[in-house]
Tab-separated table of C-alpha atoms in Angstrom:
chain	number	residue	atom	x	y	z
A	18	UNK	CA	15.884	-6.501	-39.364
A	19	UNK	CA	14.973	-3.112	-37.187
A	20	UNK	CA	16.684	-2.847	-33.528
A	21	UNK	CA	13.504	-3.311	-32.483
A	22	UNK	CA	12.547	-6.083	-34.263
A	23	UNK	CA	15.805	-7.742	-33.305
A	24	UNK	CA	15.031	-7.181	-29.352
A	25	UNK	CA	11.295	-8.345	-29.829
A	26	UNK	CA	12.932	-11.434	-31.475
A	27	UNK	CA	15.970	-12.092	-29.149
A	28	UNK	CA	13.354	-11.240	-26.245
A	29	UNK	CA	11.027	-14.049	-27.457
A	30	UNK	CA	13.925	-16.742	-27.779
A	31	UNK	CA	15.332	-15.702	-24.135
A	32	UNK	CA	11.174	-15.980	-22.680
A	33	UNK	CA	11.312	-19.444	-24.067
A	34	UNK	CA	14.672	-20.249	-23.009
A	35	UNK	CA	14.707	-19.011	-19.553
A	36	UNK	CA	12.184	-17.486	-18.692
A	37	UNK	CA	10.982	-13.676	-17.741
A	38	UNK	CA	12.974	-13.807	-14.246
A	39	UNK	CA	15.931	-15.156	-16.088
A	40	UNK	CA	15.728	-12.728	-18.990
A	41	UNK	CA	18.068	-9.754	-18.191
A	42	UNK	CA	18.125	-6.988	-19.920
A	43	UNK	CA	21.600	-7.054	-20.833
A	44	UNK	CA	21.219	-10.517	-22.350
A	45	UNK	CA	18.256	-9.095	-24.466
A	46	UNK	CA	20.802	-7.018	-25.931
A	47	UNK	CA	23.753	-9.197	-26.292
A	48	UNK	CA	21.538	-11.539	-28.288
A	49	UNK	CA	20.008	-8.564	-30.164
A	50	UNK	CA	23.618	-7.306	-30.912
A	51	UNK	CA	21.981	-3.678	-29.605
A	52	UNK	CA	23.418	-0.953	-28.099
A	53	UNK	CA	22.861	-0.668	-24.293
A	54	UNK	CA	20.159	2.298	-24.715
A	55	UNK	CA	17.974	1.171	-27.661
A	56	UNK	CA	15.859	-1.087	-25.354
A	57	UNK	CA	14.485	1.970	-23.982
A	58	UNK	CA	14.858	3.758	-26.531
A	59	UNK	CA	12.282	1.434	-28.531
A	60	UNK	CA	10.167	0.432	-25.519
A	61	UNK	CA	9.230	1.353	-21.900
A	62	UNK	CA	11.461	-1.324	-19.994
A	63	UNK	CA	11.622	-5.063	-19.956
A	64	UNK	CA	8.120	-5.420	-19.431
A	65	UNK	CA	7.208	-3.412	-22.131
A	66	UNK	CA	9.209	-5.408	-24.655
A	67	UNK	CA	8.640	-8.923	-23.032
A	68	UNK	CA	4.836	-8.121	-23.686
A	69	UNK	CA	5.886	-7.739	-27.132
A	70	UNK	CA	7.442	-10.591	-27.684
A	71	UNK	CA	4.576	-12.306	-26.104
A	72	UNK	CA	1.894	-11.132	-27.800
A	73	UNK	CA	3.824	-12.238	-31.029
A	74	UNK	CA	4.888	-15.501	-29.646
A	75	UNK	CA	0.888	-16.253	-29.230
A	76	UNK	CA	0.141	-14.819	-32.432
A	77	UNK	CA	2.567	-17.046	-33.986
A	78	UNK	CA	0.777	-19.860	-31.886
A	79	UNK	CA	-2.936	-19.311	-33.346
A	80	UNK	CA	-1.333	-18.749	-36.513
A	81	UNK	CA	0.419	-22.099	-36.696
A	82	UNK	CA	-2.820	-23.753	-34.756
A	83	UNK	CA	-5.421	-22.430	-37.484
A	84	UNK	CA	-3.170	-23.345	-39.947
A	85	UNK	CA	-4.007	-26.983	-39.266
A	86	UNK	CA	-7.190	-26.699	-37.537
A	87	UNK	CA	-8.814	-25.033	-40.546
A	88	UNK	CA	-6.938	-27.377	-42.658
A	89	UNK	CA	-8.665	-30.225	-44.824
A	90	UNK	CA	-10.300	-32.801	-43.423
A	91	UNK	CA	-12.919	-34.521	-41.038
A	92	UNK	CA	-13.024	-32.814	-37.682
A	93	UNK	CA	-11.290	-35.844	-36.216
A	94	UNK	CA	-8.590	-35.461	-38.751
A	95	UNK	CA	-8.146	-31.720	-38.356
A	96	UNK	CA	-7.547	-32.645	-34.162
A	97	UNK	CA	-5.343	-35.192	-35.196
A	98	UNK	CA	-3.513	-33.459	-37.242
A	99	UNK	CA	-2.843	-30.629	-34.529
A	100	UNK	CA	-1.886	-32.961	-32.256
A	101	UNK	CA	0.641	-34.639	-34.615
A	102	UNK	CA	2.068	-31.501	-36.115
A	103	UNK	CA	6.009	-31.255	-35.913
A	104	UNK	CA	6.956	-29.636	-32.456
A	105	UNK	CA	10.211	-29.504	-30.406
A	106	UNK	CA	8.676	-31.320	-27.773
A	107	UNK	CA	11.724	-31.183	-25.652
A	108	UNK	CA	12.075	-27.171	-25.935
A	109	UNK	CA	8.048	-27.248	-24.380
A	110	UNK	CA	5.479	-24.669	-25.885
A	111	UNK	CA	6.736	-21.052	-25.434
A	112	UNK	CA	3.192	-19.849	-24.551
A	113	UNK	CA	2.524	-22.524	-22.170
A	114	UNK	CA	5.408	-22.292	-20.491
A	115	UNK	CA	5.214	-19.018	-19.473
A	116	UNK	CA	2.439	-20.249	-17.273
A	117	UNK	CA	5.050	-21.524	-14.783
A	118	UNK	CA	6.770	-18.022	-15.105
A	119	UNK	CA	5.720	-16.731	-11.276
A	120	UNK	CA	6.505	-13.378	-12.430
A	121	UNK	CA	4.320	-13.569	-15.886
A	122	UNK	CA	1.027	-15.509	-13.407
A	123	UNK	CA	1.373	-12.618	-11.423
A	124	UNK	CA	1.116	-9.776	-13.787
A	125	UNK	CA	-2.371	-9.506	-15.519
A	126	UNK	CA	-0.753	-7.289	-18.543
A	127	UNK	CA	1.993	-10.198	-19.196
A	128	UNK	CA	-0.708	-13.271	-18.217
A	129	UNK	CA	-3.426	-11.932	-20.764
A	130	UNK	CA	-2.308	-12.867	-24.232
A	131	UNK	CA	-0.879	-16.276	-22.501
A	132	UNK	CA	-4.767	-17.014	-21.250
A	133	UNK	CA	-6.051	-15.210	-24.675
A	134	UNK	CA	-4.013	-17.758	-26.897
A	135	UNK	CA	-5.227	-21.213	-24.393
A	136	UNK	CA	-8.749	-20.288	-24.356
A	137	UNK	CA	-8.863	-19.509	-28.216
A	138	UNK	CA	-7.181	-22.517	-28.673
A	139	UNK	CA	-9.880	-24.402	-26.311
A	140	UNK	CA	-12.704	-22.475	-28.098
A	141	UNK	CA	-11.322	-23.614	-31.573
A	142	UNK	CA	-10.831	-27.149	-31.377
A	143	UNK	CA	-14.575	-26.917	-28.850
A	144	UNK	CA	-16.465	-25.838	-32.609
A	145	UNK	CA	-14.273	-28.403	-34.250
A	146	UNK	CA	-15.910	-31.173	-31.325
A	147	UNK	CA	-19.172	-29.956	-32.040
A	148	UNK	CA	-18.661	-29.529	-36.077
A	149	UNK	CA	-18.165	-33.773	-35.626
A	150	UNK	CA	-20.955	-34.212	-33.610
A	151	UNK	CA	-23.442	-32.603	-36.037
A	152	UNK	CA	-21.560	-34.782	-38.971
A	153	UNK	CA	-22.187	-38.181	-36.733
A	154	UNK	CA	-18.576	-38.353	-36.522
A	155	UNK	CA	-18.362	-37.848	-32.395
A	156	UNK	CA	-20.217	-39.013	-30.009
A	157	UNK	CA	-23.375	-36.817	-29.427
A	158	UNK	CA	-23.012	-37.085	-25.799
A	159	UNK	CA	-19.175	-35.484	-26.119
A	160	UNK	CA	-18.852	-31.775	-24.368
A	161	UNK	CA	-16.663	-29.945	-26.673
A	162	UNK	CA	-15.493	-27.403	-24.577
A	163	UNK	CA	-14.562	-30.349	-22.040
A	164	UNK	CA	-12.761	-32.502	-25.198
A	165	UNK	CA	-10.953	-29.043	-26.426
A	166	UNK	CA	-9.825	-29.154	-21.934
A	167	UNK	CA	-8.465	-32.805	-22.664
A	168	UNK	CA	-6.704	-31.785	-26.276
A	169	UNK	CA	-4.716	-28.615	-24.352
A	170	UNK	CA	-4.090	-30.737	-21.405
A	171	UNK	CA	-2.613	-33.531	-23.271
A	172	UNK	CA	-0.177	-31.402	-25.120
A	173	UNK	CA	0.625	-29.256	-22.713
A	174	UNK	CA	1.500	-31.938	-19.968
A	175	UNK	CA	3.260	-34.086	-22.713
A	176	UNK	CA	5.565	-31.621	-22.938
A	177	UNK	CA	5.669	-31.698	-19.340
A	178	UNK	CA	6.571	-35.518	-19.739
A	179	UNK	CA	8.630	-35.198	-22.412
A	180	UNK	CA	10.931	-32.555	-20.890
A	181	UNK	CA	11.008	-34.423	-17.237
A	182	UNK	CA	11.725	-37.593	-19.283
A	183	UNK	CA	14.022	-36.697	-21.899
A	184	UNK	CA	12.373	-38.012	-24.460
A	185	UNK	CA	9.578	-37.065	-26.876
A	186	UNK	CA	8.068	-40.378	-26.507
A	187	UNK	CA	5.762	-39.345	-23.193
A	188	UNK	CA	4.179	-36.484	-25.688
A	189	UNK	CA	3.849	-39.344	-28.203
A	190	UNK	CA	1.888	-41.648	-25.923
A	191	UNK	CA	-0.472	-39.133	-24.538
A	192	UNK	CA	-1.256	-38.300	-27.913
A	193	UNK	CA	-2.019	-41.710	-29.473
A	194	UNK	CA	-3.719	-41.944	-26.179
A	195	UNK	CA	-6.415	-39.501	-26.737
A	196	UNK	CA	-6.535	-40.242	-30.612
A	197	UNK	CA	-7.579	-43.492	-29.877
A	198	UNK	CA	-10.222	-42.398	-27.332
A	199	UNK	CA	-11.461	-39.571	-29.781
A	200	UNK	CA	-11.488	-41.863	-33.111
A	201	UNK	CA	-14.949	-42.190	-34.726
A	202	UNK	CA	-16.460	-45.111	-34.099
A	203	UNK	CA	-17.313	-47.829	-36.632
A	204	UNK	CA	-20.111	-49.487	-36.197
């Protein structure tokens, strides 16, 4: 792997870990095994690289997410499947939790392919809604874009739960939680 690939990398595992504030640059390049220069050598600064490594930490995200949302199945197994996929629910998302990074909220550059990624996300699993609506399988009252708002929500605050808890079984309850209110009805 390239020096910078290795910084892009080791800057995306240290985001997750701890954070932008808690990201030094000298632990970027103890975990990248680089020498003290080649940070800026490769990139402008910190922020330079940490938008690197989050723009490919949300492209890994939609990448993942598509992978299962444009997977087989009805609609309501497509969701379902999203929402069951295999996570480390008690690392928490890497995109969504840079959203309680102060210091990535209050810089639009950093912020932007964090929002990108959560309203693609929304969007996607919104046409998925209203793909199961035309097939009968939702209800035709259902707001997609306000059932895609309840999908995010309920994945991002299980990890919430999860994390605060200790356990993965908060995330697991909020998601047979909303299954059960999303399942087609049988009638």
């Amino acid at each position: 792997m390239s020096t910078p690939e290795r910084l892009i990398e080791s800057t995306r595992e240290l985001l997750w870990e701890r954070g932008y504030v808690g990201t030094s640059p000298k632990a970027i390049l103890e975990r990248a095994d680089a020498g003290q220069g080649s940070m800026y050598h490769h990139f402008r600064g910190k922020p330079d690289l940490a938008l690197a490594a989050i723009r490919r930490t949300a492209e890994e995200m939609r990448a993942v997410a598509a992978g299962v949302l444009d997977g087989p199945g009805t609609p309501y197994e497509r969701i379902e499947a999203y929402l069951r996929r295999e996570r480390d629910v008690l690392r928490g998302c890497p995109v969504g939790r840079l959203t309680m990074d102060p210091d990535v909220i209050a810089s639009a550059e950093l912020r932007a392919p964090v929002e990108e990624t959560l309203d693609w996300l929304r969007g996607r699993i919104a046409g998925i809604v209203e793909e199961g609506k035309a097939q009968g399988q939702f209800a035709p009252g259902l707001d997609g874009g306000e059932i895609a708002a309840a999908v995010v929500a309920t994945v991002q605050g299980g990890y919430v739960l999860a994390r605060a808890s200790g356990s993965p079984a908060a995330f697991d309850a909020g998601v047979r939680g909303l299954l059960s209110l999303l399942a087609p009805r049988t009638s």
